[in-house]
mmCIF file of N, CA and C in Angstrom:
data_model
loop_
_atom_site.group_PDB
_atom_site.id
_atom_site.type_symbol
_atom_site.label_atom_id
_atom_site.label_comp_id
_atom_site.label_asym_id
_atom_site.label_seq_id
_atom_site.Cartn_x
_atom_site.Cartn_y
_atom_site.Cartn_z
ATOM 1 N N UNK A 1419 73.978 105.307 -75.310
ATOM 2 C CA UNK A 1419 75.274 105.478 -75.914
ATOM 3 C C UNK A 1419 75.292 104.701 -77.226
ATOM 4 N N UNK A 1420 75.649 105.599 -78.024
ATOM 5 C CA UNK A 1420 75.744 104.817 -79.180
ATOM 6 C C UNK A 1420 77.104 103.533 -79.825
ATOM 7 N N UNK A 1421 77.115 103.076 -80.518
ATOM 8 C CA UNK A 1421 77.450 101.820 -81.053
ATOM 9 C C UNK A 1421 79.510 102.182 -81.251
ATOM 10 N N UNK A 1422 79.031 103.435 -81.644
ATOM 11 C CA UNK A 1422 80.618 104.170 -82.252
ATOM 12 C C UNK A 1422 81.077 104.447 -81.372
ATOM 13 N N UNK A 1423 80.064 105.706 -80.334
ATOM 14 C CA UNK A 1423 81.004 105.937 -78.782
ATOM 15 C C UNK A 1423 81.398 104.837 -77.898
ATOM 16 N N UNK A 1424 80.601 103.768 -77.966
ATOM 17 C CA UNK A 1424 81.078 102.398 -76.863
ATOM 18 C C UNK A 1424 82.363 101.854 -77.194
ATOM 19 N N UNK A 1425 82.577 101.967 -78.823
ATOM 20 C CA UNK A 1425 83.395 101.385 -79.671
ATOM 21 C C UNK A 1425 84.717 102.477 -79.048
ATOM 22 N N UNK A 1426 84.661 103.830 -78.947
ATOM 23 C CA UNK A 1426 85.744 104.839 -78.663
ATOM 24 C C UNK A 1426 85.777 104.442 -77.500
ATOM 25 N N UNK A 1427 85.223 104.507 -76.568
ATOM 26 C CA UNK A 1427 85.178 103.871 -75.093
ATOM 27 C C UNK A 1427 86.398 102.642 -75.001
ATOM 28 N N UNK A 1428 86.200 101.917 -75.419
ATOM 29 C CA UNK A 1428 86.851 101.183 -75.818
ATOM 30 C C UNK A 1428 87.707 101.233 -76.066
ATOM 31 N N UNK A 1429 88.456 101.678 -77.001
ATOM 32 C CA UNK A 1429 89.794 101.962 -77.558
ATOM 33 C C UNK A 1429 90.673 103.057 -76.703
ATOM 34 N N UNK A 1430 89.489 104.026 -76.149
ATOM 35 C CA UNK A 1430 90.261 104.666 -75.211
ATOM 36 C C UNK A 1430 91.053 104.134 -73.930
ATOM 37 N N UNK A 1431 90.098 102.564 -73.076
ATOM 38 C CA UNK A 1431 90.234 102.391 -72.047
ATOM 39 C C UNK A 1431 91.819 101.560 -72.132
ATOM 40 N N UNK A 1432 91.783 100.645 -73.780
ATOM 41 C CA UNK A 1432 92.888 100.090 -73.869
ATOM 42 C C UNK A 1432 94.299 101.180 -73.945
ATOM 43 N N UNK A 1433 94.079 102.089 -74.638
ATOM 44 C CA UNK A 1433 95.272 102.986 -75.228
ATOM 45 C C UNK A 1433 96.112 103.719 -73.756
ATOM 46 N N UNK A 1434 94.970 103.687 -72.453
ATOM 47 C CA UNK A 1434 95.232 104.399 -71.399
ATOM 48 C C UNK A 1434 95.233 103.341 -70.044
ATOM 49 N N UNK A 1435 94.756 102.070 -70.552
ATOM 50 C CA UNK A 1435 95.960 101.141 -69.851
ATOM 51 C C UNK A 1435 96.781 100.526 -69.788
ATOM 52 N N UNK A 1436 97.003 100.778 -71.149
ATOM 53 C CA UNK A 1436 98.235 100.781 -71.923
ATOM 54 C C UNK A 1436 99.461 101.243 -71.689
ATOM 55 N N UNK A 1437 99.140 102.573 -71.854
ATOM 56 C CA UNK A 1437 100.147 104.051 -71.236
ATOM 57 C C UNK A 1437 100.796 103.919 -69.959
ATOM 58 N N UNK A 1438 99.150 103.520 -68.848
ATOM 59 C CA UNK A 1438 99.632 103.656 -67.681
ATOM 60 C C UNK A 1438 100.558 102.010 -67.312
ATOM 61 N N UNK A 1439 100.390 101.021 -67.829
ATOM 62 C CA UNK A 1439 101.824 99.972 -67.636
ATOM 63 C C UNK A 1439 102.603 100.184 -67.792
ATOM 64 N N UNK A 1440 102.743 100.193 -68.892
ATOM 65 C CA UNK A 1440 104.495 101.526 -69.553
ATOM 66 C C UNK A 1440 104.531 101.873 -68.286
ATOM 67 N N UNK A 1441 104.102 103.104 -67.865
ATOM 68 C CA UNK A 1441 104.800 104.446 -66.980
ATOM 69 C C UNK A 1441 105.212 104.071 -65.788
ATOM 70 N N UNK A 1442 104.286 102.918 -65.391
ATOM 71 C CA UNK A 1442 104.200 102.362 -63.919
ATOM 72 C C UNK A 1442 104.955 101.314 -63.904
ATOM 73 N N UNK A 1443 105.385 100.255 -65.115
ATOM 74 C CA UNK A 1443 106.322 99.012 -64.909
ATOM 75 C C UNK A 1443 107.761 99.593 -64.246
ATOM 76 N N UNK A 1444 108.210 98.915 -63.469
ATOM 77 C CA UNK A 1444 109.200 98.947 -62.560
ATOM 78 C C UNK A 1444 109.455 99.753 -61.758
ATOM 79 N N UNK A 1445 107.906 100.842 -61.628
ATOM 80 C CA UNK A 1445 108.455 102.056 -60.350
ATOM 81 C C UNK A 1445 108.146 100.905 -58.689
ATOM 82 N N UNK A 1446 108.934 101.786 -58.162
ATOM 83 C CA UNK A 1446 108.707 101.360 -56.932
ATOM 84 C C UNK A 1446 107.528 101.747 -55.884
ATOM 85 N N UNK A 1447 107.114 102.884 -56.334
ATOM 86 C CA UNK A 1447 106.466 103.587 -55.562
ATOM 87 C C UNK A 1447 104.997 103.450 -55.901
ATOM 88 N N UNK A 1448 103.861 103.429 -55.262
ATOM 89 C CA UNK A 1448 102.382 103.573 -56.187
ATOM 90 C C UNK A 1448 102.042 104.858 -55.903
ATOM 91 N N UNK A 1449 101.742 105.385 -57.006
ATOM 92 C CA UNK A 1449 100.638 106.857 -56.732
ATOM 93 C C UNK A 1449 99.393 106.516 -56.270
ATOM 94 N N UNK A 1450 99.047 107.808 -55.662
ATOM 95 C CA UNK A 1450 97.868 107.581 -54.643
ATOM 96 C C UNK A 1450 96.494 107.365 -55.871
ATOM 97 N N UNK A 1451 96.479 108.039 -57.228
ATOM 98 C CA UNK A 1451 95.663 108.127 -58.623
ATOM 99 C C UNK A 1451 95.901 106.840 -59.123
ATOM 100 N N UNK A 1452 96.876 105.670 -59.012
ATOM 101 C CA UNK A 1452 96.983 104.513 -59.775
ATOM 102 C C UNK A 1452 95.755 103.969 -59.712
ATOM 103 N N UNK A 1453 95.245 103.442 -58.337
ATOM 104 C CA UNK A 1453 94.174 102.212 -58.360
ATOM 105 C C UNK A 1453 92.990 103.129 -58.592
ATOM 106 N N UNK A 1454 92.852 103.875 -57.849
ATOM 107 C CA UNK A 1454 91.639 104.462 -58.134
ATOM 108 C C UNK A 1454 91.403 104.773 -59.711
ATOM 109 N N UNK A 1455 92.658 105.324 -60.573
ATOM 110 C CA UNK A 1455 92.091 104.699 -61.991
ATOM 111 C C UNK A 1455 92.447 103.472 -62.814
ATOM 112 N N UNK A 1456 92.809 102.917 -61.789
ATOM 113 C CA UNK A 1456 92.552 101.513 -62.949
ATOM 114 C C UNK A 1456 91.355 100.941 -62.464
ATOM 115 N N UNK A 1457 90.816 101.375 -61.416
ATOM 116 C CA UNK A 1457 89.268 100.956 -61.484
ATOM 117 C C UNK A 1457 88.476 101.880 -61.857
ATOM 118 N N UNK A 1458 88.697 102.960 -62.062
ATOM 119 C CA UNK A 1458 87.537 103.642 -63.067
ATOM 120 C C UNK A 1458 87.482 103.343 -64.634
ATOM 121 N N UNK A 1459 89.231 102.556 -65.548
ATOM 122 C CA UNK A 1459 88.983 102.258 -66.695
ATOM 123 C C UNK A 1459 88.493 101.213 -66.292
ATOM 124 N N UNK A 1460 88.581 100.199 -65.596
ATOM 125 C CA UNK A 1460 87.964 99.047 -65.597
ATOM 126 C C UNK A 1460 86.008 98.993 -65.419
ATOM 127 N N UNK A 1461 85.684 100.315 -65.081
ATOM 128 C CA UNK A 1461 84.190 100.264 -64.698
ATOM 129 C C UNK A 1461 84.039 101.291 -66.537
ATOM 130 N N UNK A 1462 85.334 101.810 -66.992
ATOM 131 C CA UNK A 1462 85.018 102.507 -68.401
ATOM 132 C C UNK A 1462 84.622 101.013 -69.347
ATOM 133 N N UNK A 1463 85.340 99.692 -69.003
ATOM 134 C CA UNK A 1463 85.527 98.878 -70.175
ATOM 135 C C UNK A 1463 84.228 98.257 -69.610
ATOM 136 N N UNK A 1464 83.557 98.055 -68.536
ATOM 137 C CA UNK A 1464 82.250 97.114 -68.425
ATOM 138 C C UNK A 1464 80.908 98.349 -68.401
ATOM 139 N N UNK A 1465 81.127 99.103 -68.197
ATOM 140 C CA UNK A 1465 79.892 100.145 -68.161
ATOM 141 C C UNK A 1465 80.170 101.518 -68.349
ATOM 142 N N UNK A 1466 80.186 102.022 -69.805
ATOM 143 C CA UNK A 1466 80.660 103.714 -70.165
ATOM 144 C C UNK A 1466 80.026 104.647 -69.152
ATOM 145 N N UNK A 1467 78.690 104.414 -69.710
ATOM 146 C CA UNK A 1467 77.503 105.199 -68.810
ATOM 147 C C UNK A 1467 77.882 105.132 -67.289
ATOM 148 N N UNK A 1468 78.062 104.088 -67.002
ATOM 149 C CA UNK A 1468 77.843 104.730 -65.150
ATOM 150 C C UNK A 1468 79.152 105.013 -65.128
ATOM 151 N N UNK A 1469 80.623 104.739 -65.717
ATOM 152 C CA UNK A 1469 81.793 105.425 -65.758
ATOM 153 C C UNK A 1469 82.000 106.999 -65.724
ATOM 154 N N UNK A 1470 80.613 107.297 -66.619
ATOM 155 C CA UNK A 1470 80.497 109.080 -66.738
ATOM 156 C C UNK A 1470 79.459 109.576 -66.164
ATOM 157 N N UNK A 1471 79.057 109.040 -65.172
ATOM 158 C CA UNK A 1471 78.190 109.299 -63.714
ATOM 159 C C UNK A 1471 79.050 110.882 -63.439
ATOM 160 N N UNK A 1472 78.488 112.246 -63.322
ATOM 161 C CA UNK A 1472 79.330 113.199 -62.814
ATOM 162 C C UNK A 1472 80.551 112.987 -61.633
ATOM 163 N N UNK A 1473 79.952 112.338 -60.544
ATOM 164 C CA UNK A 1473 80.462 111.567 -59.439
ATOM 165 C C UNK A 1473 82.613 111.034 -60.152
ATOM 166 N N UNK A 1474 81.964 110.063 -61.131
ATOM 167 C CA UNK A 1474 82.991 108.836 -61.184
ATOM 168 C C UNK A 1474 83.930 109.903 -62.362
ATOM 169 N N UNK A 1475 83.199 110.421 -63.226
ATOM 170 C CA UNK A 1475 83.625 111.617 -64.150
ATOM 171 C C UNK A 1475 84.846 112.556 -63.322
ATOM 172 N N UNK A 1476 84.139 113.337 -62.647
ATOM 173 C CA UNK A 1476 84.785 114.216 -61.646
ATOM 174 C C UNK A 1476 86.350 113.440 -60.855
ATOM 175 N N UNK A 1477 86.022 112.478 -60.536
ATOM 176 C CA UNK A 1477 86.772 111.887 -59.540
ATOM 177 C C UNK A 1477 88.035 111.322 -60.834
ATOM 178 N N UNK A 1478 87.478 110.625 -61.712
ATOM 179 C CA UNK A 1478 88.482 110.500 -63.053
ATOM 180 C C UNK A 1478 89.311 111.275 -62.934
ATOM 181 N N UNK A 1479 88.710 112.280 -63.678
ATOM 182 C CA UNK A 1479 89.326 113.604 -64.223
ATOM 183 C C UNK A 1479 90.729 114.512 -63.309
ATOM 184 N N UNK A 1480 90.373 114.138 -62.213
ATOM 185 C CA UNK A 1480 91.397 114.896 -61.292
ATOM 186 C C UNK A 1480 92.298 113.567 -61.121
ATOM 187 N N UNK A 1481 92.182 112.088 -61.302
ATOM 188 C CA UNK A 1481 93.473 111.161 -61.173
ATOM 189 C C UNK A 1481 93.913 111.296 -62.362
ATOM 190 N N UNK A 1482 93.246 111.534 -63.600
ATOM 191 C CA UNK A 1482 93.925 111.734 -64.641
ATOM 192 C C UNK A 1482 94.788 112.951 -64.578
ATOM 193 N N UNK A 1483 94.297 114.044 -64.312
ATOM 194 C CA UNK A 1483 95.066 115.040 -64.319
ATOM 195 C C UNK A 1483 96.465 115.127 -63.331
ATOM 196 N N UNK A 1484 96.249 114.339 -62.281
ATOM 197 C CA UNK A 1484 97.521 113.855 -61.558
ATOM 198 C C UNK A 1484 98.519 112.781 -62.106
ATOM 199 N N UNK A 1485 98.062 112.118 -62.926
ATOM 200 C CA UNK A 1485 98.834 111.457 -63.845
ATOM 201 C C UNK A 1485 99.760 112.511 -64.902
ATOM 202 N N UNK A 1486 99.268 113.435 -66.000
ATOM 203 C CA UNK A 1486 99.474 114.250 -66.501
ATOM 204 C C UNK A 1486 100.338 114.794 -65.427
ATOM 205 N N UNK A 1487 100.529 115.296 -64.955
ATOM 206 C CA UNK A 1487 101.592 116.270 -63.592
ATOM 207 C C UNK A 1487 102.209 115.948 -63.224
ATOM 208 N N UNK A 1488 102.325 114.453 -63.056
ATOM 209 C CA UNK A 1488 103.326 113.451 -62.362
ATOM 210 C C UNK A 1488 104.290 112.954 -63.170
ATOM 211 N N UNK A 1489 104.092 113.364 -64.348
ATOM 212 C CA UNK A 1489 105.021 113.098 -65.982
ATOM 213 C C UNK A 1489 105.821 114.387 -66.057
ATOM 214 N N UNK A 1490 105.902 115.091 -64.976
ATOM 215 C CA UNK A 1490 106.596 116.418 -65.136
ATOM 216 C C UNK A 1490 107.506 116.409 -63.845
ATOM 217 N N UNK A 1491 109.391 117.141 -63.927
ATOM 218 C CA UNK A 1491 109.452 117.479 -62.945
ATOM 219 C C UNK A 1491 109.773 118.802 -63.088
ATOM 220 N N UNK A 1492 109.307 119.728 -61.645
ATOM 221 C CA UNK A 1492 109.214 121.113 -61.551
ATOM 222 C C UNK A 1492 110.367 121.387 -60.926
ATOM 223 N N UNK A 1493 111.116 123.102 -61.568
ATOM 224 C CA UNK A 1493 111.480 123.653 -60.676
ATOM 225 C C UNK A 1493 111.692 124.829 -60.814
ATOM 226 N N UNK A 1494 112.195 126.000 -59.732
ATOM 227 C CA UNK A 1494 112.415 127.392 -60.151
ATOM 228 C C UNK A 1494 113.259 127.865 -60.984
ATOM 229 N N UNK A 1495 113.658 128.520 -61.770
ATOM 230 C CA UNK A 1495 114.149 129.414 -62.482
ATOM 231 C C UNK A 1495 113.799 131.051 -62.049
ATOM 232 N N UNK A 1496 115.106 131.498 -62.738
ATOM 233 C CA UNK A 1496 115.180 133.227 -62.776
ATOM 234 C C UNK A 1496 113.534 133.838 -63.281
ATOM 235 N N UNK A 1497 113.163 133.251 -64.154
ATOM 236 C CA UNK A 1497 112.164 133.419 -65.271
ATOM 237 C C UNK A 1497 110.819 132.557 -64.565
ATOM 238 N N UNK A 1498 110.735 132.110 -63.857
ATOM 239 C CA UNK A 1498 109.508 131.163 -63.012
ATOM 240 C C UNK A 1498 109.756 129.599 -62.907
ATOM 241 N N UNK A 1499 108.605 129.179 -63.133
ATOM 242 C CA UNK A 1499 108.904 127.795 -62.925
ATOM 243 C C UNK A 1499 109.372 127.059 -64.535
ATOM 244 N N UNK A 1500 109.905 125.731 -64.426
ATOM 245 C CA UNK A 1500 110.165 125.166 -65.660
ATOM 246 C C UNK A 1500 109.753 124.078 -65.327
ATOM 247 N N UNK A 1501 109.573 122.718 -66.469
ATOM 248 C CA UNK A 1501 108.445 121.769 -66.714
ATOM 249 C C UNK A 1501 110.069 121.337 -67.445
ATOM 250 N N UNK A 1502 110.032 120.144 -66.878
ATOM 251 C CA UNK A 1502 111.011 118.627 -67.591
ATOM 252 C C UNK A 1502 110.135 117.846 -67.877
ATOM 253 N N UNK A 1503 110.099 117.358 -68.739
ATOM 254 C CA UNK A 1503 108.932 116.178 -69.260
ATOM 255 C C UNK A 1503 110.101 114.587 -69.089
ATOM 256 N N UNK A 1504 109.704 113.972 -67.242
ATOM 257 C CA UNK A 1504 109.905 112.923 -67.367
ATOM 258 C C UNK A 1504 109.773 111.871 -68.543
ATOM 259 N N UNK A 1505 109.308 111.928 -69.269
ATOM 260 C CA UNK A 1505 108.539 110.453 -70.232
ATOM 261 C C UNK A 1505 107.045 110.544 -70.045
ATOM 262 N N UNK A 1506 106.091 110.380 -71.117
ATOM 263 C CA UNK A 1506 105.193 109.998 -70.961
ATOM 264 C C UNK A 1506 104.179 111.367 -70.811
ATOM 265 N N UNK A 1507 104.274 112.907 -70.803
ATOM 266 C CA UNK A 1507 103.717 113.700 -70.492
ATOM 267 C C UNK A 1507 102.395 113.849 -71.902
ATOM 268 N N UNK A 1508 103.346 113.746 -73.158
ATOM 269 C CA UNK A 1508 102.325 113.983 -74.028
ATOM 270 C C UNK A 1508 101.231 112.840 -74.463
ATOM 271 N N UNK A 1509 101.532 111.554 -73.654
ATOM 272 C CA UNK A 1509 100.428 110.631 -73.927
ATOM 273 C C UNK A 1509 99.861 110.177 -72.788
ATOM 274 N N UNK A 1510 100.068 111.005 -71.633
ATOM 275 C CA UNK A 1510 99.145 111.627 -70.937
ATOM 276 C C UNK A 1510 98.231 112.782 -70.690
ATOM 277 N N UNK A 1511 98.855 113.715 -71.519
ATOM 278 C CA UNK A 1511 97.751 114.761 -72.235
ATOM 279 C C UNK A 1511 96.963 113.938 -73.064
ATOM 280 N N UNK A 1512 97.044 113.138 -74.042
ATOM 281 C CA UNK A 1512 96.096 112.809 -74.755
ATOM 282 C C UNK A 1512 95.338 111.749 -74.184
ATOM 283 N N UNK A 1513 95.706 111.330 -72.901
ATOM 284 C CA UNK A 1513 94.690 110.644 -72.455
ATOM 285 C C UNK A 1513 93.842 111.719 -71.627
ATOM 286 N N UNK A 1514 94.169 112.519 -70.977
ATOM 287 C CA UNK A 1514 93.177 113.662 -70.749
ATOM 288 C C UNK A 1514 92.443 114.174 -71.649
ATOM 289 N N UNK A 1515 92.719 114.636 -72.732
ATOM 290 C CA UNK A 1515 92.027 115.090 -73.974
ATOM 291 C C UNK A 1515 91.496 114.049 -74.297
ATOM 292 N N UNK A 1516 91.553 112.892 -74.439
ATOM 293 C CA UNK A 1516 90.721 111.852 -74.929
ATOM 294 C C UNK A 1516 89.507 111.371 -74.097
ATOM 295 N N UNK A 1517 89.710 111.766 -72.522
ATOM 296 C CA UNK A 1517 88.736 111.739 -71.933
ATOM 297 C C UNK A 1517 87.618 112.800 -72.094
ATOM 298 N N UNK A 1518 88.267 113.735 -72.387
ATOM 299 C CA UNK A 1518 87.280 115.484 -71.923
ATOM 300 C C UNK A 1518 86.574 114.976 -73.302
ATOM 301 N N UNK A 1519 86.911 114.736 -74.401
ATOM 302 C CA UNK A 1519 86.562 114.325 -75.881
ATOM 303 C C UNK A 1519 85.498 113.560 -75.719
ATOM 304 N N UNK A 1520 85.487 112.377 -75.244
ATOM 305 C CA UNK A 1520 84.160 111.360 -74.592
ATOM 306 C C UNK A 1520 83.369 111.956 -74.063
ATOM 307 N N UNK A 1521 83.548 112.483 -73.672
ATOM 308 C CA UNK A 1521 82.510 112.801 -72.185
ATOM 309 C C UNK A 1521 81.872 113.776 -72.988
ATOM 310 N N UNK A 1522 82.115 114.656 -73.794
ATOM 311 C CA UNK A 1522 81.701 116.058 -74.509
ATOM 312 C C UNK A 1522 80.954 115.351 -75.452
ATOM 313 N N UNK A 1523 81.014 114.191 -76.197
ATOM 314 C CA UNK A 1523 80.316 113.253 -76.836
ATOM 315 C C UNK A 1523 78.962 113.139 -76.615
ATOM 316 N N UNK A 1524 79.105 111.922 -74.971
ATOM 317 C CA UNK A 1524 78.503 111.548 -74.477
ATOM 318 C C UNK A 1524 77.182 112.595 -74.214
ATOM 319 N N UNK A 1525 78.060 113.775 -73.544
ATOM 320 C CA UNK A 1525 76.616 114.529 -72.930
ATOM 321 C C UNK A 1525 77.721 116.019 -72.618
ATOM 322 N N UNK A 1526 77.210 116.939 -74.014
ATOM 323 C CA UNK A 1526 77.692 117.666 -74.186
ATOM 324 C C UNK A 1526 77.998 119.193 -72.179
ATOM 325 N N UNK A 1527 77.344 118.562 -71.515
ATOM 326 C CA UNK A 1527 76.964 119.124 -70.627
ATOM 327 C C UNK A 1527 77.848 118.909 -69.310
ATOM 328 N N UNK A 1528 77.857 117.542 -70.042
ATOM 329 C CA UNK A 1528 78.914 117.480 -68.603
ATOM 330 C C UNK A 1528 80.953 117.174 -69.345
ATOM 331 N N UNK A 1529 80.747 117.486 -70.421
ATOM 332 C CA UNK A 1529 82.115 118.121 -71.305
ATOM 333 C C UNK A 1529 82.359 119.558 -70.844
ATOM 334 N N UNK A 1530 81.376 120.074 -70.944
ATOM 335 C CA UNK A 1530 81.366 121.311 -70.225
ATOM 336 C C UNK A 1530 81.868 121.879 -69.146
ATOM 337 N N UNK A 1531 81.442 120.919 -68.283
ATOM 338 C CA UNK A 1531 81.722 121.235 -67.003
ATOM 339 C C UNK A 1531 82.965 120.768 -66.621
ATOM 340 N N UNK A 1532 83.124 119.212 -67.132
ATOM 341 C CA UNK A 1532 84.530 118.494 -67.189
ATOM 342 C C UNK A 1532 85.666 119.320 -67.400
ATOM 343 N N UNK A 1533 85.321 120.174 -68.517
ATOM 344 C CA UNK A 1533 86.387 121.293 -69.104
ATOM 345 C C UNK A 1533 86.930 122.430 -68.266
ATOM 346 N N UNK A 1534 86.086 122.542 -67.800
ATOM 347 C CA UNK A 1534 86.177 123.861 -66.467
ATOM 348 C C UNK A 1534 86.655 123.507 -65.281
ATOM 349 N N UNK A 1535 85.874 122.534 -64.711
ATOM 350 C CA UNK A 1535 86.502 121.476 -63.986
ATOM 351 C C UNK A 1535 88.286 121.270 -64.452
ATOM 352 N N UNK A 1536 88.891 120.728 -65.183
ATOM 353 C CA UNK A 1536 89.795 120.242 -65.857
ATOM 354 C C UNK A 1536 90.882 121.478 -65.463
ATOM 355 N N UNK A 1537 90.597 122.616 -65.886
ATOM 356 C CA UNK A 1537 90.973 123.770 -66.068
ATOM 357 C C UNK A 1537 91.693 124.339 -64.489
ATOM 358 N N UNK A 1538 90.433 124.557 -63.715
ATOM 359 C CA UNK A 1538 90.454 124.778 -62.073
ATOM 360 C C UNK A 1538 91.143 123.763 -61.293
ATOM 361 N N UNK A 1539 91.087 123.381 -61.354
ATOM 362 C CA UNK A 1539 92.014 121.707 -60.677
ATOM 363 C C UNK A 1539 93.235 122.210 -61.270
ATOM 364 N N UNK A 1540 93.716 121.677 -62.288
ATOM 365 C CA UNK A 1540 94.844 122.058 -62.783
ATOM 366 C C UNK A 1540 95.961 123.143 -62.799
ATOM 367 N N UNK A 1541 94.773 124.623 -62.503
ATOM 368 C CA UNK A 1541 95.789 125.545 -62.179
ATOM 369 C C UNK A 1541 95.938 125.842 -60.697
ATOM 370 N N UNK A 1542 94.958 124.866 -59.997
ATOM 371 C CA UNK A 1542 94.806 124.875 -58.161
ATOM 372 C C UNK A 1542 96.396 124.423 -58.079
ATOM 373 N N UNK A 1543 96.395 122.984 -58.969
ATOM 374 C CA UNK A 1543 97.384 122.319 -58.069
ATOM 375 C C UNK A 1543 98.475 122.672 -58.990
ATOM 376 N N UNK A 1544 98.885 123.677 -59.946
ATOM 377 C CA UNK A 1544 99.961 123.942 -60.185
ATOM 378 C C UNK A 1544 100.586 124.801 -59.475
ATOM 379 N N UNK A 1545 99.471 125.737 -59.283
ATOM 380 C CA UNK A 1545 99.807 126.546 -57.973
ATOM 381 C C UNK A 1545 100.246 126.247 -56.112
ATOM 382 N N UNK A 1546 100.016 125.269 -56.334
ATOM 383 C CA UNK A 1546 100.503 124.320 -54.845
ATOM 384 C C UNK A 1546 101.630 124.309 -55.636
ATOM 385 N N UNK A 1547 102.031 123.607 -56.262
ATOM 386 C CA UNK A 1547 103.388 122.992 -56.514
ATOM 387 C C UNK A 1547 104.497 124.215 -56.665
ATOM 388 N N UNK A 1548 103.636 125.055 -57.442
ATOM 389 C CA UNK A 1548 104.883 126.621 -57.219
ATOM 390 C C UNK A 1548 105.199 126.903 -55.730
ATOM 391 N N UNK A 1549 103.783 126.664 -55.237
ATOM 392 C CA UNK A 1549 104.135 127.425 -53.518
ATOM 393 C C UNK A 1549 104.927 126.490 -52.908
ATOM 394 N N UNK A 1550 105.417 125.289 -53.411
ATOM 395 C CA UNK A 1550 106.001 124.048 -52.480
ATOM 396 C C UNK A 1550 107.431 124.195 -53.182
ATOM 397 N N UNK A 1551 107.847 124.639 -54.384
ATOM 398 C CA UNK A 1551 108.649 124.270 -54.599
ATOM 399 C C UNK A 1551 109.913 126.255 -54.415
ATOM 400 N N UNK A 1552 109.236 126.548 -54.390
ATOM 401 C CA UNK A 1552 109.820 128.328 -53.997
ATOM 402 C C UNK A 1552 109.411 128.636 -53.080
ATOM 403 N N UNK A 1553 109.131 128.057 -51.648
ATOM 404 C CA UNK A 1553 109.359 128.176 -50.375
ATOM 405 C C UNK A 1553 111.086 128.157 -50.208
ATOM 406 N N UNK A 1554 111.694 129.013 -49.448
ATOM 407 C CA UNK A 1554 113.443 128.760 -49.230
ATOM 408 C C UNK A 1554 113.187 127.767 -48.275
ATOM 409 N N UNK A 1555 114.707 126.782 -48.639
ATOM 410 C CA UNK A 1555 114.746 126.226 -47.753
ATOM 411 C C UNK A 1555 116.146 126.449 -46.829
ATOM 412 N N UNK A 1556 115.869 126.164 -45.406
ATOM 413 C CA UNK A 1556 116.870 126.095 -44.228
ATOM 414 C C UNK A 1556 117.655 124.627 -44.457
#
C-alpha cells in the first residue's frame, strides 16, 4: 500500500468515526453494526491491508451499508415506498462511497466485487424492509 492510500486510509477512518459519534451520541439503543464497525475502523487505523482482507471487507461493507439504511425512515405510500432522511444519510453514503473508493484503489478486484456486493445486499435488504413494512396489519 502506498504512502498516499495509507494517508486516505486514514483520513477516511477519522471522517467515519467521526460521523458515527455524531449519529450515535445520546441514542439509547446500540445497533447490532456499531461495534462490529468500530472495530473494523479501528483494525482500518492500525492495519489497512488486513482491514481489506475480502473476509473483513465483505463483513464492513454490509455494517456500513446498515448504517446508510438506518439514517432512513421507511414507509408506504400510494406511489411505493418513501425514504425520510433521519440526519446523517448523506454522510453516510459518503462513507460508503469512500469505502468502495479505497478498496477499488487498493486492489481494483476486490472494488469490483465490493461494488456488486454493495449493490445485492442493498437491494436484498431493501426489499425485506418493503416486505416488513406493507404487510397489513391486524
Amino acid at each position: 500500500m502506498t504512502p498516499k492510500l495509507a494517508n486516505a486510509f486514514s483520513t477516511y477512518v477519522e471522517t467515519t468515526t467521526n460521523f458515527l459519534e455524531s449519529i450515535l451520541s445520546g441514542s439509547v439503543d446500540e445497533p447490532l453494526w456499531e461495534e462490529p464497525l468500530r472495530a473494523w475502523l479501528g483494525e482500518c487505523a492500525r492495519s489497512p491491508q488486513t482491514a481489506l482482507r475480502p473476509d473483513m471487507a465483505e463483513a464492513a461493507l454490509r455494517n456500513i451499508i446498515a448504517l446508510h439504511l438506518s439514517r432512513y425512515a421507511f414507509s408506504m405510500a400510494s406511489h411505493g415506498v418513501t425514504f425520510t432522511d433521519l440526519g446523517g444519510a448523506i454522510s453516510a453514503m459518503q462513507a460508503l462511497d469512500g469505502f468502495l473508493t479505497l478498496a477499488a484503489r487498493h486492489d481494483p478486484a476486490l472494488g469490483a466485487h465490493l461494488a456488486k456486493l454493495e449493490r445485492a445486499h442493498t437491494d436484498d435488504t431493501l426489499r425485506q424492509i418493503v416486505s416488513l413494512i406493507a404487510k397489513p396489519r391486524y
